[in-house]
mmCIF file of C-alpha atoms and ligand atoms in Angstrom:
data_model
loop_
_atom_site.group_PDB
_atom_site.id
_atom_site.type_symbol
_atom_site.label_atom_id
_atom_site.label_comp_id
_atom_site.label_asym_id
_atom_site.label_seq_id
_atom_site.Cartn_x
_atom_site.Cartn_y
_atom_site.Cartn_z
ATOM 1 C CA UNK A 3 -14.827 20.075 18.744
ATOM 2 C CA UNK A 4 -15.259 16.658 17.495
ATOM 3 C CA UNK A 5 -15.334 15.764 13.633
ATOM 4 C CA UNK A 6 -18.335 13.252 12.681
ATOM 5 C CA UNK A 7 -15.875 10.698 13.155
ATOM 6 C CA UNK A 8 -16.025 11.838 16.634
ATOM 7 C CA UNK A 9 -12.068 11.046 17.686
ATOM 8 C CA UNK A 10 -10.110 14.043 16.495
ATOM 9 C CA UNK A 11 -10.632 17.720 16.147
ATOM 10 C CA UNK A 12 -10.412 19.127 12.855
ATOM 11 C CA UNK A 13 -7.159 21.102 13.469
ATOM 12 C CA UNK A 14 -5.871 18.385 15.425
ATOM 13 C CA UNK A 15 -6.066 16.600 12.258
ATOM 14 C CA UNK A 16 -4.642 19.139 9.596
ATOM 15 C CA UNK A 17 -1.427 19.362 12.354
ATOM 16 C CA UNK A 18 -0.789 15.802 12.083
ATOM 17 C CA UNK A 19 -0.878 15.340 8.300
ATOM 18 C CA UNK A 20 -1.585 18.509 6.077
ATOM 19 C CA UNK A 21 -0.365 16.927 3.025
ATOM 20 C CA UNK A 22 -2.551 17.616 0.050
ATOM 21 C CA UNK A 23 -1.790 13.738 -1.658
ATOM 22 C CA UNK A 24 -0.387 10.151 -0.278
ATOM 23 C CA UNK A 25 2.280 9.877 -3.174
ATOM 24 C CA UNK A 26 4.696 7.662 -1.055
ATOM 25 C CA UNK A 27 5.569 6.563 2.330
ATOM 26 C CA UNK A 28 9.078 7.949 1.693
ATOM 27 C CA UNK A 29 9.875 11.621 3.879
ATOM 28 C CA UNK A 30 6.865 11.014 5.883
ATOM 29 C CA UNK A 31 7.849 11.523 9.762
ATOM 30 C CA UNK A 32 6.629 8.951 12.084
ATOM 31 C CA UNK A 33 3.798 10.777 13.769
ATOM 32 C CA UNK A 34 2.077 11.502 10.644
ATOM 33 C CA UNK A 35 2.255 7.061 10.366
ATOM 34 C CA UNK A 36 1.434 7.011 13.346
ATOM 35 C CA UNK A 37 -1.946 9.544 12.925
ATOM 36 C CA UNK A 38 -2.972 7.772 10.163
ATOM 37 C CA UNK A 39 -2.571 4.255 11.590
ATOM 38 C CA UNK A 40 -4.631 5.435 14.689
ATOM 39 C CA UNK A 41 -7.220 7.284 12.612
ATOM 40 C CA UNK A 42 -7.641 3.489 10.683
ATOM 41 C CA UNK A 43 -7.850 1.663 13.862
ATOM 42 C CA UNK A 44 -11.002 3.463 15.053
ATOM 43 C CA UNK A 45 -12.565 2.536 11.319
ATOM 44 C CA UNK A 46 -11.974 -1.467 12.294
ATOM 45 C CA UNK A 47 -14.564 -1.915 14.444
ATOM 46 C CA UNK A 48 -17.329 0.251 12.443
ATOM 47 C CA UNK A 49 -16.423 -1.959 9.861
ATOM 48 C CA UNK A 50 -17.197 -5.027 11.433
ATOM 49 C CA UNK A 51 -20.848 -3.391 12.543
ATOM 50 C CA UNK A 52 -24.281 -4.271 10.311
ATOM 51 C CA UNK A 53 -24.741 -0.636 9.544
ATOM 52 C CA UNK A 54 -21.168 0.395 7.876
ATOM 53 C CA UNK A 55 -21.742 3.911 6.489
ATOM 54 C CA UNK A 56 -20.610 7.044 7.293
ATOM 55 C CA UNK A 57 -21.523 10.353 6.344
ATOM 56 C CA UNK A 58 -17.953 11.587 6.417
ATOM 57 C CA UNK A 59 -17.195 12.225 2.534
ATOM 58 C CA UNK A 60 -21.120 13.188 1.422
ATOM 59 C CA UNK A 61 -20.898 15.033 -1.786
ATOM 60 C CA UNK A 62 -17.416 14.129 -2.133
ATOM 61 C CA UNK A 63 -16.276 12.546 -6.012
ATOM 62 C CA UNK A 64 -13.815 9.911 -6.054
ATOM 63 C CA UNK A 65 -12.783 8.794 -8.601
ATOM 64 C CA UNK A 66 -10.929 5.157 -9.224
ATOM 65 C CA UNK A 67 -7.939 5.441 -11.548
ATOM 66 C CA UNK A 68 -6.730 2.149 -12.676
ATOM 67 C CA UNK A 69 -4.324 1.563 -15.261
ATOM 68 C CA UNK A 70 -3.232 -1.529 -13.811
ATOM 69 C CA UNK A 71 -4.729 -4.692 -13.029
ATOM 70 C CA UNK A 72 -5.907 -4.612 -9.208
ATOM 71 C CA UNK A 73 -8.275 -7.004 -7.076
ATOM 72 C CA UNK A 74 -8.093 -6.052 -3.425
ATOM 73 C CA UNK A 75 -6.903 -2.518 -3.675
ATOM 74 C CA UNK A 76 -9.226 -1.317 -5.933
ATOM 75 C CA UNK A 77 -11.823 -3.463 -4.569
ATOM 76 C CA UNK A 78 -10.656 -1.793 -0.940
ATOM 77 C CA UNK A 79 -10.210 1.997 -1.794
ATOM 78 C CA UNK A 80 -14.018 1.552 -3.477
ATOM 79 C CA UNK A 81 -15.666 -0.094 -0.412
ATOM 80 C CA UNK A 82 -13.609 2.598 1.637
ATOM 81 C CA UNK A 83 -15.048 5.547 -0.278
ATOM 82 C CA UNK A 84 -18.753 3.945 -0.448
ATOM 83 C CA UNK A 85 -18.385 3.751 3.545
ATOM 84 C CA UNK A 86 -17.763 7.341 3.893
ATOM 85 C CA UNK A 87 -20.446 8.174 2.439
ATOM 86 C CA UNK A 88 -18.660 9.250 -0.847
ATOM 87 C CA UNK A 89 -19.481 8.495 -4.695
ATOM 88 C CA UNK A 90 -16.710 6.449 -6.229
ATOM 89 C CA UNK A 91 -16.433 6.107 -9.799
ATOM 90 C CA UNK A 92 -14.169 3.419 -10.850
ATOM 91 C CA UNK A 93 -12.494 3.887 -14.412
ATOM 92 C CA UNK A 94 -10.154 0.787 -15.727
ATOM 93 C CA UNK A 95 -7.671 1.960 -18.243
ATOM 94 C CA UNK A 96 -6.066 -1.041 -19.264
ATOM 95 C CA UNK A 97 -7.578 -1.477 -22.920
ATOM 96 C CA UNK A 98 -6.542 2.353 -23.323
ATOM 97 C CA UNK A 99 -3.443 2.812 -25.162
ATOM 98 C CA UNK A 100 -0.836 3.767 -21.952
ATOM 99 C CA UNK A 101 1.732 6.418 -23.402
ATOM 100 C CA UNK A 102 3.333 7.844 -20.952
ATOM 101 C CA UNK A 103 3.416 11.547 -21.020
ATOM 102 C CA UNK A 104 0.592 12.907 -23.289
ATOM 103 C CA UNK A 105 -2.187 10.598 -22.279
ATOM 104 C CA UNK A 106 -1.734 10.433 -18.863
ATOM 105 C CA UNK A 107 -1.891 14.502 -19.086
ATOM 106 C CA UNK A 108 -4.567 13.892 -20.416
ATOM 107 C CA UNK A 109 -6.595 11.533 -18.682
ATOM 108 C CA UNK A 110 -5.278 14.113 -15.624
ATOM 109 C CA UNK A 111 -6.896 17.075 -17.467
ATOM 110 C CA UNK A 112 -9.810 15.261 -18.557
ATOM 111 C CA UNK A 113 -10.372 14.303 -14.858
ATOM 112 C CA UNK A 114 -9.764 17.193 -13.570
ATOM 113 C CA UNK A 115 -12.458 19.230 -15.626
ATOM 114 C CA UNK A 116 -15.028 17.071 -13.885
ATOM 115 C CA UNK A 117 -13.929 18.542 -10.121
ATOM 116 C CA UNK A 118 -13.262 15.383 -8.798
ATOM 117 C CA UNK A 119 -12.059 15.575 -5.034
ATOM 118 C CA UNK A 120 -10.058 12.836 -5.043
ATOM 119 C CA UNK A 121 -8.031 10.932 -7.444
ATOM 120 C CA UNK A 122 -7.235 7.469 -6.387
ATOM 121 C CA UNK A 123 -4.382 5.524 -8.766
ATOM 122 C CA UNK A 124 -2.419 2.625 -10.046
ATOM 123 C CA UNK A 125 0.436 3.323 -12.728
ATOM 124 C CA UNK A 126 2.553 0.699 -14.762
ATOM 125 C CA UNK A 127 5.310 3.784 -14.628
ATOM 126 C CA UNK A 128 7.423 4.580 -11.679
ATOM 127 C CA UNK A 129 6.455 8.143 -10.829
ATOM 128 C CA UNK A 130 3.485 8.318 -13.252
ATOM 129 C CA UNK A 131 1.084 9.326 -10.071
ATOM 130 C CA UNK A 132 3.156 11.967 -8.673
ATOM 131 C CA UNK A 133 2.986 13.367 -12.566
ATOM 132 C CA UNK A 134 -0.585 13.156 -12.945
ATOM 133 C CA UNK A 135 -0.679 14.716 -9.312
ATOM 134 C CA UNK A 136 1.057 18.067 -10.565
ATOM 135 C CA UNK A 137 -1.774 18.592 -13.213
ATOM 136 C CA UNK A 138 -4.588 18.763 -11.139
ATOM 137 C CA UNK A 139 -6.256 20.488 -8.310
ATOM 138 C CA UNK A 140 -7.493 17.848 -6.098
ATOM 139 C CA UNK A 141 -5.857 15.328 -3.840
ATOM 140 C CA UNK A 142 -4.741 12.105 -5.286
ATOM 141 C CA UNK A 143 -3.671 8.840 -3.716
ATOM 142 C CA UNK A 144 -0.625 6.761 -5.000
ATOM 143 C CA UNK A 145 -2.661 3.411 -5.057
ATOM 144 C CA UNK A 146 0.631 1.595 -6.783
ATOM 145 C CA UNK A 147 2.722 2.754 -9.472
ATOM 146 C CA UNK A 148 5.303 0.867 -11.046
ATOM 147 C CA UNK A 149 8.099 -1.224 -8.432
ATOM 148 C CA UNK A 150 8.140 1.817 -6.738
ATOM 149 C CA UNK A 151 5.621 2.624 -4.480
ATOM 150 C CA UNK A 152 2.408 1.612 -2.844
ATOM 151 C CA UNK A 153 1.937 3.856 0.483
ATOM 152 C CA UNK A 154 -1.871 1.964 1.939
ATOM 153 C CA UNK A 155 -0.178 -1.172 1.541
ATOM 154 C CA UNK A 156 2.570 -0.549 3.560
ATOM 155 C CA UNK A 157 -0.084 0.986 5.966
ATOM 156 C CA UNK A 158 -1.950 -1.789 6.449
ATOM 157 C CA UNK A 159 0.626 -3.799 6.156
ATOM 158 C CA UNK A 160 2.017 -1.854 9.513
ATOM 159 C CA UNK A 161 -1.157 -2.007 10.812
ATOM 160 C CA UNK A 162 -1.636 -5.537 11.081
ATOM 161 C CA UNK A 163 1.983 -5.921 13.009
ATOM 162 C CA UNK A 164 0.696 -2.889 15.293
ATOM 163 C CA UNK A 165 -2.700 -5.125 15.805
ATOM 164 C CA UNK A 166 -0.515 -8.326 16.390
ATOM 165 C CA UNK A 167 2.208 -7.521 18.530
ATOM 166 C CA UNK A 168 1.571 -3.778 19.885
ATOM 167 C CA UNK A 169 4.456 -2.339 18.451
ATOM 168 C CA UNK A 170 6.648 -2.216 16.035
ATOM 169 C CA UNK A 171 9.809 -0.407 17.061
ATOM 170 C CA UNK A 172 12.407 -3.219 17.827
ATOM 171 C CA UNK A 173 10.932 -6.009 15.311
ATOM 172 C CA UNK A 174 12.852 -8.001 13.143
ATOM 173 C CA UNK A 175 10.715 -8.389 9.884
ATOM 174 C CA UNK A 176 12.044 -9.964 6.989
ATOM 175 C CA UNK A 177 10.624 -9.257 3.432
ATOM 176 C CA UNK A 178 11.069 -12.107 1.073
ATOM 177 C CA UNK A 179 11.312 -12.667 -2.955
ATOM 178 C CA UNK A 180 11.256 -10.360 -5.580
ATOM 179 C CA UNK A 181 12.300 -6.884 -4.195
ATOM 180 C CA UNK A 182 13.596 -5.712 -7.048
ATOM 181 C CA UNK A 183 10.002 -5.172 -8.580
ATOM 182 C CA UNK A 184 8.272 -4.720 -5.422
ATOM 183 C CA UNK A 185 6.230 -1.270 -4.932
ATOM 184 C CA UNK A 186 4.954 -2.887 -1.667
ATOM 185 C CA UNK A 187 8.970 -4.302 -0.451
ATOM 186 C CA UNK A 188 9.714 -0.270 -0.631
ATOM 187 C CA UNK A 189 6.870 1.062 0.770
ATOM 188 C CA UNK A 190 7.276 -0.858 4.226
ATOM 189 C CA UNK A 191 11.319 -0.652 3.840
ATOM 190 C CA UNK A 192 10.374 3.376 4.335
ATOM 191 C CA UNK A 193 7.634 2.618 6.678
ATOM 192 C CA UNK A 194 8.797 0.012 9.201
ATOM 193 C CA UNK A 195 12.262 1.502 9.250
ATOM 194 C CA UNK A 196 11.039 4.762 9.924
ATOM 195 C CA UNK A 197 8.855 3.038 12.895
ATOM 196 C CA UNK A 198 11.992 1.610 14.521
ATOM 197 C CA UNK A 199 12.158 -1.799 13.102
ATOM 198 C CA UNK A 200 14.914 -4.264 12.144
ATOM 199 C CA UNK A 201 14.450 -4.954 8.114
ATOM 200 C CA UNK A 202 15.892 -7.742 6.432
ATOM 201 C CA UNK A 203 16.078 -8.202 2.642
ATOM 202 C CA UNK A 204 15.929 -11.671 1.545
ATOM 203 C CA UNK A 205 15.954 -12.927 -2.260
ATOM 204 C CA UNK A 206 18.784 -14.303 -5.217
ATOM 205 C CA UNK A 207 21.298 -11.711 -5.920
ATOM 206 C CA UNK A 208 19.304 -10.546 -9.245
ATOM 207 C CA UNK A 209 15.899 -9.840 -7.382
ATOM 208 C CA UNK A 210 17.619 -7.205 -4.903
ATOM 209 C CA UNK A 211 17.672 -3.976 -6.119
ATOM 210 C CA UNK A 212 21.500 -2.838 -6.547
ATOM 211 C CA UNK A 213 21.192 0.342 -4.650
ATOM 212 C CA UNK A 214 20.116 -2.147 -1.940
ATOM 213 C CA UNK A 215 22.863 -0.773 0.906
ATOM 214 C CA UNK A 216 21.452 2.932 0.615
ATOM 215 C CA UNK A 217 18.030 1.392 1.969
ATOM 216 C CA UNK A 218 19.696 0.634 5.438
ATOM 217 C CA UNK A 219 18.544 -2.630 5.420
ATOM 218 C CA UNK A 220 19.983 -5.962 6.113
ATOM 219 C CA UNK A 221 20.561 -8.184 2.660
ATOM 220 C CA UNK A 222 20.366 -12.545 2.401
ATOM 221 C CA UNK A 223 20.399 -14.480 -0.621
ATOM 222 C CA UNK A 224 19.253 -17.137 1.762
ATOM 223 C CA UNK A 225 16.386 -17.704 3.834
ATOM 224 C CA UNK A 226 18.641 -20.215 6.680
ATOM 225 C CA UNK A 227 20.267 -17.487 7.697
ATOM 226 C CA UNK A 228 17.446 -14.585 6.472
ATOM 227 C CA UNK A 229 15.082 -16.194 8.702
ATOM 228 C CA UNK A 230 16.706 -16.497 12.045
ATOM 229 C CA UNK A 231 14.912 -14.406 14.675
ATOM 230 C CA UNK A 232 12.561 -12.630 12.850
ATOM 231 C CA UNK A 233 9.221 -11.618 14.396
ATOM 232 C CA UNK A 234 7.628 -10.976 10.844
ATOM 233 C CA UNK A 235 7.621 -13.104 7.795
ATOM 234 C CA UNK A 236 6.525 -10.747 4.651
ATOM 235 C CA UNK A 237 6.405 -12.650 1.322
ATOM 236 C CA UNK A 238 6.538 -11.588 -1.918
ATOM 237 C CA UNK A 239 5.036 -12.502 -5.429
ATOM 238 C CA UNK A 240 7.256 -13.105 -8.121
ATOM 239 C CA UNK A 241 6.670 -9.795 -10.698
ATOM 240 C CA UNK A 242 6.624 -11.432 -13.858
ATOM 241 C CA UNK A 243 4.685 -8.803 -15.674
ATOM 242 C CA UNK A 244 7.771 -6.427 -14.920
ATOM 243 C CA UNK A 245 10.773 -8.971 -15.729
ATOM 244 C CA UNK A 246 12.239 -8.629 -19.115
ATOM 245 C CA UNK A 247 15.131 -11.185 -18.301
ATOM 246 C CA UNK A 248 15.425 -14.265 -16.957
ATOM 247 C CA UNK A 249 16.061 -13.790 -13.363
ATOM 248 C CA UNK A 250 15.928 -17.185 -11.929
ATOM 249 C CA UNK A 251 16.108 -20.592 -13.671
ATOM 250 C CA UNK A 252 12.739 -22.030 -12.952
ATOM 251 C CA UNK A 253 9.422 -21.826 -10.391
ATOM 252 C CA UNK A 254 10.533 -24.969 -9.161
ATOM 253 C CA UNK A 255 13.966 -24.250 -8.185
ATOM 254 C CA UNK A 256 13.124 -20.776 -7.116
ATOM 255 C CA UNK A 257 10.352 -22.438 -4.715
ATOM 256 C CA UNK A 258 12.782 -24.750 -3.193
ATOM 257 C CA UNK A 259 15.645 -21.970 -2.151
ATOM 258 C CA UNK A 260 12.953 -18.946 -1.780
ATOM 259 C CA UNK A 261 9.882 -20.717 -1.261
ATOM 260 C CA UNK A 262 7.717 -20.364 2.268
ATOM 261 C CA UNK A 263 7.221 -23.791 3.924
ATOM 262 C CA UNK A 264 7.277 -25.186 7.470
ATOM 263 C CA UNK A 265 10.239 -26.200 7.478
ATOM 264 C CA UNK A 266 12.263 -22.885 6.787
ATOM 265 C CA UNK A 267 9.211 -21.289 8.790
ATOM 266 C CA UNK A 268 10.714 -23.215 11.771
ATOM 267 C CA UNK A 269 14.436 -21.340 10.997
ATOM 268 C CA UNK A 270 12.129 -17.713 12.078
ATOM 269 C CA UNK A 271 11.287 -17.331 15.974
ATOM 270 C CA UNK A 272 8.962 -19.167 16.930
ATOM 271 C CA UNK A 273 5.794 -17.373 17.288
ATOM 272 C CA UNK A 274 6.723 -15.637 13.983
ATOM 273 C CA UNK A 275 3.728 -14.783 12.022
ATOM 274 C CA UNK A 276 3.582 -14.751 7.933
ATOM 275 C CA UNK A 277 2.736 -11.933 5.732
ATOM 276 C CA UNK A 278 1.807 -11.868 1.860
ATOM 277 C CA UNK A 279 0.054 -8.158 0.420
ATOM 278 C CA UNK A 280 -1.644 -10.559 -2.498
ATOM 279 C CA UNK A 281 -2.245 -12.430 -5.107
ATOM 280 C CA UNK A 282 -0.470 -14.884 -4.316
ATOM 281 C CA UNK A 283 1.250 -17.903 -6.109
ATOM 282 C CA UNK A 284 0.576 -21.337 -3.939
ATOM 283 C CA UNK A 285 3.554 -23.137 -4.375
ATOM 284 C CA UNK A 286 6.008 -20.764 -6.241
ATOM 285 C CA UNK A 287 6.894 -18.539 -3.325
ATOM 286 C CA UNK A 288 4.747 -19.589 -0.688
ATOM 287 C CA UNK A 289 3.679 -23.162 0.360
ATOM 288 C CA UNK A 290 -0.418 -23.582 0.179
ATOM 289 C CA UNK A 291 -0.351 -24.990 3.783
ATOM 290 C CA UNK A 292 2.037 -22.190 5.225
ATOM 291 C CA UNK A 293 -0.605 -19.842 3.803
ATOM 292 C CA UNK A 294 -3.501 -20.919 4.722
ATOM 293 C CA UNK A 295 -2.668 -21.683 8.430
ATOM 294 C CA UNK A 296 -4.488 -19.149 10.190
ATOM 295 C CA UNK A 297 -2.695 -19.771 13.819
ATOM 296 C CA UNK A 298 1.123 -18.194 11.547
ATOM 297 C CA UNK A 299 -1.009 -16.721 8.464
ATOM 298 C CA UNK A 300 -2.341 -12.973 9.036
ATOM 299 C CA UNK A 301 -2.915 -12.621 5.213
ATOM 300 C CA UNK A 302 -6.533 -12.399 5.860
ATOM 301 C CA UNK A 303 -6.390 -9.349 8.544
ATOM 302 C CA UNK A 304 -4.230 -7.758 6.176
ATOM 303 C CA UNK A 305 -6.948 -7.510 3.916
ATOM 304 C CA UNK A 306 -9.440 -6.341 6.659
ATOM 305 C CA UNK A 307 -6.834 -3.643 7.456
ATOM 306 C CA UNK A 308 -7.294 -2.467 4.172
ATOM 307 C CA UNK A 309 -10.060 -1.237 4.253
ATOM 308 C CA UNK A 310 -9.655 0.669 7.580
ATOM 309 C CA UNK A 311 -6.536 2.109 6.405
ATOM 310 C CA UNK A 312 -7.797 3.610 2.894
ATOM 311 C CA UNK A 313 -10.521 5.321 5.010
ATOM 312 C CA UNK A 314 -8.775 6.920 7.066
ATOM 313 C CA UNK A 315 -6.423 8.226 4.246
ATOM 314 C CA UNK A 316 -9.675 9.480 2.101
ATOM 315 C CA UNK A 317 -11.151 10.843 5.471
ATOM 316 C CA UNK A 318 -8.138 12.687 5.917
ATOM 317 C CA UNK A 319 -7.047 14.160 2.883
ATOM 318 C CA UNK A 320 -10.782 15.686 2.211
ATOM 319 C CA UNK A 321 -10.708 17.017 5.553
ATOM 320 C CA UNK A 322 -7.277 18.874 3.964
ATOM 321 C CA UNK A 323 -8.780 19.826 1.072
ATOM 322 C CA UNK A 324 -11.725 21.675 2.826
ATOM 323 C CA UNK A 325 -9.283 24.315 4.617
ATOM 324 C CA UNK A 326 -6.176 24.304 2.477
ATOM 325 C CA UNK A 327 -7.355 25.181 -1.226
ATOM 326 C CA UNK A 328 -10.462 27.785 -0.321
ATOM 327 C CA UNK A 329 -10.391 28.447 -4.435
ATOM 328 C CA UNK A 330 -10.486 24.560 -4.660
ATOM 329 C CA UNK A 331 -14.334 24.675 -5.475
ATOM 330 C CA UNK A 332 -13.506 27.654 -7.943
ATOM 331 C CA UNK A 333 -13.829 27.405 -11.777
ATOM 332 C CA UNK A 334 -10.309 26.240 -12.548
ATOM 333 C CA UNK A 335 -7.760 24.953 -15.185
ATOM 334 C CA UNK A 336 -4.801 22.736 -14.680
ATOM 335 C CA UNK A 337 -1.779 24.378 -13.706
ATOM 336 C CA UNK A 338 -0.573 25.769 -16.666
ATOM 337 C CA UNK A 339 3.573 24.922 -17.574
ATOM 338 C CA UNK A 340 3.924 21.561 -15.820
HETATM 339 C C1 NCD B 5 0.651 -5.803 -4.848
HETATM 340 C C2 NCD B 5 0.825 -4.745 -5.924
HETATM 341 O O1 NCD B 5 -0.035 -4.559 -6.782
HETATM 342 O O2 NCD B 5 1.845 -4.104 -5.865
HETATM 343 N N1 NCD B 5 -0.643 -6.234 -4.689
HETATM 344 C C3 NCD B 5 -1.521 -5.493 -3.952
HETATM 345 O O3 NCD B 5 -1.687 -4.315 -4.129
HETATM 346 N N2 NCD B 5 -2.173 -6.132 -2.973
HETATM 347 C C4 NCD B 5 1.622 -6.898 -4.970
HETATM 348 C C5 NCD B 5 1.635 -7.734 -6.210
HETATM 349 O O4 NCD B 5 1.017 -7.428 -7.225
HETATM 350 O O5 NCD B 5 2.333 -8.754 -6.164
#
């Protein structure tokens, strides 16, 4: 039987991915990628349509959890959930004083008295979402929490390659800049590696993270010999908000070794294309032109892919919730001991 979507059936769907949350790309097997890549792709073209909407998540709460700044993503997962048909909320925590522990709890049990169905959010802590995610019933999507992951990014990030090129077992893609802080650098390390692709590392010594060799990745600390053959050209924005130390001497210097321009472009294959997940900073790691040449830029679709790909993730995960937690709809508590 077709869903309303009309692709897949419904237990088609729960056998591909029958997770209750999207904490992380990490230990996720390449078909369920590959499901949720292929449920986005039919979203792209409703999306370009006058009439956008969807019945899908009717009656459905979702609720935007943001404790971090955010422009696109939050902007993305919103428009996502309004398309389905869903009621979004969107809370922005960053005035509230952040302790980690107690308020998050919380904020989770809070939430969670108000039977929301899903929980989308953004943490300044490493593992802060997969916390909140023990102390409540409903599903909840990691939407970025500290450097270390940021699972729809690397999603649409994988998206746009599949879109681009067809595949991407076999690429070379090289991710560029400041790994060390970089949620969305180890999202697609998991993801793209785990889809058969070639990764390469490039950034100074003191923006790689040190377990870098336990990634299986390749690692430069330059971009000549970074660059050469890669299909894919991902940059990355210098994390200032998460650097305590000095980790490079100035923008300046850091734009001429690290920095995106045409002429280290040219050092890549040549029909190489360019990648940046946002915001980004013209001239510090990528050169304004570079970025805003649409024949080598794909920053745009990447955005456009966002959507598609955080609709298909809240499609599938309240299609989940429907059949795996019957009591789900039941008077309930938070779990109590965790
Ligand atoms: C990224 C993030 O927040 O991790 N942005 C995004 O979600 N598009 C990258 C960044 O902030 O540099």
């Amino acid at each position: 039987m077709k869903n309303p979507a009309g692709i897949n059936t419904r237990s088609d769907m729960l056998t591909s991915f029958s997770r209750q949350h999207l904490l992380g790309i990490e230990g996720l097997s390449p078909n369920e990628i590959a499901f949720l890549l292929n449920r986005a792709e039919t979203y792209i073209n409703q999306n370009r349509q006058i009439n956008k909407k969807k019945s899908t998540l009717r009656g459905r709460t979702i609720f935007n959890l943001f404790f971090e700044n955010s422009t696109r993503t939050r902007t993305s997962f919103e428009l996502a959930g309004k398309r389905l048909g869903g009621d979004v909320i969107n809370m922005s925590l960053l005035q509230s004083s952040i302790k980690k522990g107690e308020t998050l709890i919380d904020t989770a049990m809070t939430l969670n008295a108000m039977h929301p169905d899903i929980l989308i959010v953004r943490h300044p802590a490493s593992g802060g979402v997969k916390l909140l995610s023990e102390k409540v019933n409903c599903a909840v999507i990691n939407a970025g929490d500290g450097s270390h992951e940021h699972p729809t990014q690397a999603l649409l990030d994988a998206l746009t390659i599949r879109r681009r090129v067809g595949h991407i077992m076999g690429l070379n893609i090289a991710i560029c800049g400041d790994i060390l802080h970089s949620r969305v650098a180890r999202s697609n390390i998991y993801l793209l590696s785990t889809m058969g692709a070639r990764i390469r590392l490039i950034a100074p010594k003191t923006l790689l993270p040190t377990n870098v060799e336990t990634l299986g990745v390749e690692s430069f600390n330059n971009m000549k010999s970074g660059l050469k053959d890669c299909d894919v050209i991902m940059m990355l924005r210098l994390q200032r908000e998460r650097m305590h130390a000095s980790y490079f001497p100035s923008s300046r210097e850091y734009f001429h070794f690290f920095g995106l321009n045409y002429k280290k472009l040219e050092l890549a294959k040549k029909n190489a294309f360019i990648m940046h997940p946002g915001p980004m900073n013209r001239g510090v790691e990528i050169a304004p032109e570079v970025a805003d040449d649409v024949s080598r830029s794909v920053i745009r679709e990447q955005v456009e892919m966002g959507v598609a790909v955080r609709m298909a993730v809240l499609e599938t995960l309240a299609i989940n919730l429907d059949t795996s937690q019957p009591e789900f709809f039941d008077e309930k508590t938070p779990k109590p001991n965790q």
